[in-house]
Amino acid sequence: MDLYSLPVRRSDYAAAMDAINVDDLGMNEGELLLAGLLEQLWRMALEAPARPCSLARVSKRVHRPMSALMRQLSLLSEAGLVAVDAREEGGGSVALTAAGRALCAEWFGA
């Protein structure tokens, strides 16, 4: 999946994902979940730009179990949009890459 080709324009994203009529975006459910995850990562990056987000905090914020979150982060990582540091003993962090920040800035604004 190429997230850059998703049919989303910044004007479509002027509001939070939960306030948008998703039927108008032309996205399937999986793409919407990934876009919503990117939105939350972007918000968290704006709140604390100097540090990566803990996986536990992201999981809690997006209301997804860690197993589902890790699968979604794996897709975003393969697309070059996030860098994930998962530890074997549990925990870890995630940060938007330069490409991820550029995409989020385009979609969600500053």
mmCIF file of C-alpha atoms in Angstrom:
data_model
loop_
_atom_site.group_PDB
_atom_site.id
_atom_site.type_symbol
_atom_site.label_atom_id
_atom_site.label_comp_id
_atom_site.label_asym_id
_atom_site.label_seq_id
_atom_site.Cartn_x
_atom_site.Cartn_y
_atom_site.Cartn_z
ATOM 1 C CA MET A 1 0.000 0.000 0.000
ATOM 2 C CA ASP A 2 1.326 3.438 -0.900
ATOM 3 C CA LEU A 3 0.086 5.908 1.708
ATOM 4 C CA TYR A 4 1.109 8.844 -0.451
ATOM 5 C CA SER A 5 -1.511 7.804 -2.992
ATOM 6 C CA LEU A 6 -4.387 7.812 -0.503
ATOM 7 C CA PRO A 7 -7.136 10.158 -1.721
ATOM 8 C CA VAL A 8 -6.753 12.737 1.023
ATOM 9 C CA ARG A 9 -6.136 16.428 0.705
ATOM 10 C CA ARG A 10 -5.209 18.753 3.533
ATOM 11 C CA SER A 11 -8.581 20.490 3.187
ATOM 12 C CA ASP A 12 -10.241 17.119 3.875
ATOM 13 C CA TYR A 13 -8.312 16.917 7.121
ATOM 14 C CA ALA A 14 -9.030 20.326 8.603
ATOM 15 C CA ALA A 15 -10.829 18.573 11.466
ATOM 16 C CA ALA A 16 -9.933 15.517 13.522
ATOM 17 C CA MET A 17 -10.632 12.117 11.951
ATOM 18 C CA ASP A 18 -13.638 11.498 14.188
ATOM 19 C CA ALA A 19 -15.293 14.702 12.932
ATOM 20 C CA ILE A 20 -14.941 13.860 9.230
ATOM 21 C CA ASN A 21 -17.538 12.116 7.093
ATOM 22 C CA VAL A 22 -15.290 9.234 6.084
ATOM 23 C CA ASP A 23 -17.517 8.280 3.151
ATOM 24 C CA ASP A 24 -16.304 11.461 1.440
ATOM 25 C CA LEU A 25 -12.626 10.449 1.704
ATOM 26 C CA GLY A 26 -12.813 7.352 -0.474
ATOM 27 C CA MET A 27 -10.677 5.310 1.947
ATOM 28 C CA ASN A 28 -11.221 1.748 3.058
ATOM 29 C CA GLU A 29 -11.335 0.829 6.740
ATOM 30 C CA GLY A 30 -7.664 -0.166 6.914
ATOM 31 C CA GLU A 31 -6.523 3.086 5.328
ATOM 32 C CA LEU A 32 -8.697 5.051 7.757
ATOM 33 C CA LEU A 33 -7.127 3.241 10.722
ATOM 34 C CA LEU A 34 -3.638 4.033 9.445
ATOM 35 C CA ALA A 35 -4.545 7.674 8.759
ATOM 36 C CA GLY A 36 -6.017 7.971 12.263
ATOM 37 C CA LEU A 37 -2.854 6.471 13.746
ATOM 38 C CA LEU A 38 -0.707 8.915 11.775
ATOM 39 C CA GLU A 39 -2.897 11.774 13.002
ATOM 40 C CA GLN A 40 -2.316 10.775 16.627
ATOM 41 C CA LEU A 41 1.429 10.326 16.089
ATOM 42 C CA TRP A 42 1.515 13.787 14.510
ATOM 43 C CA ARG A 43 -0.339 15.339 17.450
ATOM 44 C CA MET A 44 1.968 13.613 19.915
ATOM 45 C CA ALA A 45 5.022 14.787 17.960
ATOM 46 C CA LEU A 46 3.749 18.371 18.112
ATOM 47 C CA GLU A 47 3.202 18.073 21.877
ATOM 48 C CA ALA A 48 6.734 16.765 22.527
ATOM 49 C CA PRO A 49 8.864 17.245 19.398
ATOM 50 C CA ALA A 50 12.163 16.256 21.006
ATOM 51 C CA ARG A 51 11.219 12.750 22.088
ATOM 52 C CA PRO A 52 9.676 9.634 20.542
ATOM 53 C CA CYS A 53 6.272 8.409 21.719
ATOM 54 C CA SER A 54 6.089 5.368 23.979
ATOM 55 C CA LEU A 55 4.277 2.429 22.417
ATOM 56 C CA ALA A 56 2.108 2.081 25.533
ATOM 57 C CA ARG A 57 1.005 5.703 25.316
ATOM 58 C CA VAL A 58 0.221 5.411 21.595
ATOM 59 C CA SER A 59 -1.760 2.206 22.191
ATOM 60 C CA LYS A 60 -3.801 3.916 24.881
ATOM 61 C CA ARG A 61 -4.347 7.052 22.821
ATOM 62 C CA VAL A 62 -5.560 5.238 19.691
ATOM 63 C CA HIS A 63 -7.579 2.680 21.700
ATOM 64 C CA ARG A 64 -5.920 -0.331 20.085
ATOM 65 C CA PRO A 65 -4.371 -3.406 21.650
ATOM 66 C CA MET A 66 -0.598 -3.559 21.340
ATOM 67 C CA SER A 67 -0.740 -6.474 18.876
ATOM 68 C CA ALA A 68 -2.929 -4.510 16.437
ATOM 69 C CA LEU A 69 -0.858 -1.361 16.936
ATOM 70 C CA MET A 70 2.369 -3.207 16.159
ATOM 71 C CA ARG A 71 0.920 -4.619 12.914
ATOM 72 C CA GLN A 72 -0.153 -1.142 11.838
ATOM 73 C CA LEU A 73 3.187 0.386 12.811
ATOM 74 C CA SER A 74 4.917 -2.336 10.819
ATOM 75 C CA LEU A 75 3.033 -1.223 7.691
ATOM 76 C CA LEU A 76 3.898 2.422 8.349
ATOM 77 C CA SER A 77 7.521 1.478 8.995
ATOM 78 C CA GLU A 78 7.727 -0.435 5.698
ATOM 79 C CA ALA A 79 6.366 2.683 3.991
ATOM 80 C CA GLY A 80 9.175 4.715 5.604
ATOM 81 C CA LEU A 81 6.807 6.884 7.640
ATOM 82 C CA VAL A 82 7.728 5.803 11.175
ATOM 83 C CA ALA A 83 10.718 4.385 13.033
ATOM 84 C CA VAL A 84 9.803 1.827 15.691
ATOM 85 C CA ASP A 85 12.081 0.787 18.559
ATOM 86 C CA ALA A 86 10.389 -2.247 20.148
ATOM 87 C CA ARG A 87 12.215 -3.979 22.982
ATOM 88 C CA GLU A 88 12.123 -7.734 23.499
ATOM 89 C CA GLU A 89 11.309 -7.324 27.181
ATOM 90 C CA GLY A 90 8.349 -5.091 26.310
ATOM 91 C CA GLY A 91 7.866 -1.422 25.745
ATOM 92 C CA GLY A 92 9.545 0.724 23.184
ATOM 93 C CA SER A 93 8.889 3.856 21.213
ATOM 94 C CA VAL A 94 7.853 5.148 17.828
ATOM 95 C CA ALA A 95 8.706 8.372 16.005
ATOM 96 C CA LEU A 96 7.701 9.838 12.688
ATOM 97 C CA THR A 97 10.474 9.846 10.103
ATOM 98 C CA ALA A 98 11.187 12.914 7.980
ATOM 99 C CA ALA A 99 8.897 11.455 5.296
ATOM 100 C CA GLY A 100 6.208 10.799 7.922
ATOM 101 C CA ARG A 101 6.463 14.345 9.265
ATOM 102 C CA ALA A 102 6.219 15.764 5.742
ATOM 103 C CA LEU A 103 3.126 13.679 4.956
ATOM 104 C CA CYS A 104 1.463 14.579 8.255
ATOM 105 C CA ALA A 105 2.244 18.274 7.797
ATOM 106 C CA GLU A 106 0.579 18.101 4.372
ATOM 107 C CA TRP A 107 -2.462 16.195 5.626
ATOM 108 C CA PHE A 108 -2.990 17.701 9.066
ATOM 109 C CA GLY A 109 -1.191 21.052 9.037
ATOM 110 C CA ALA A 110 0.884 22.478 11.847
#
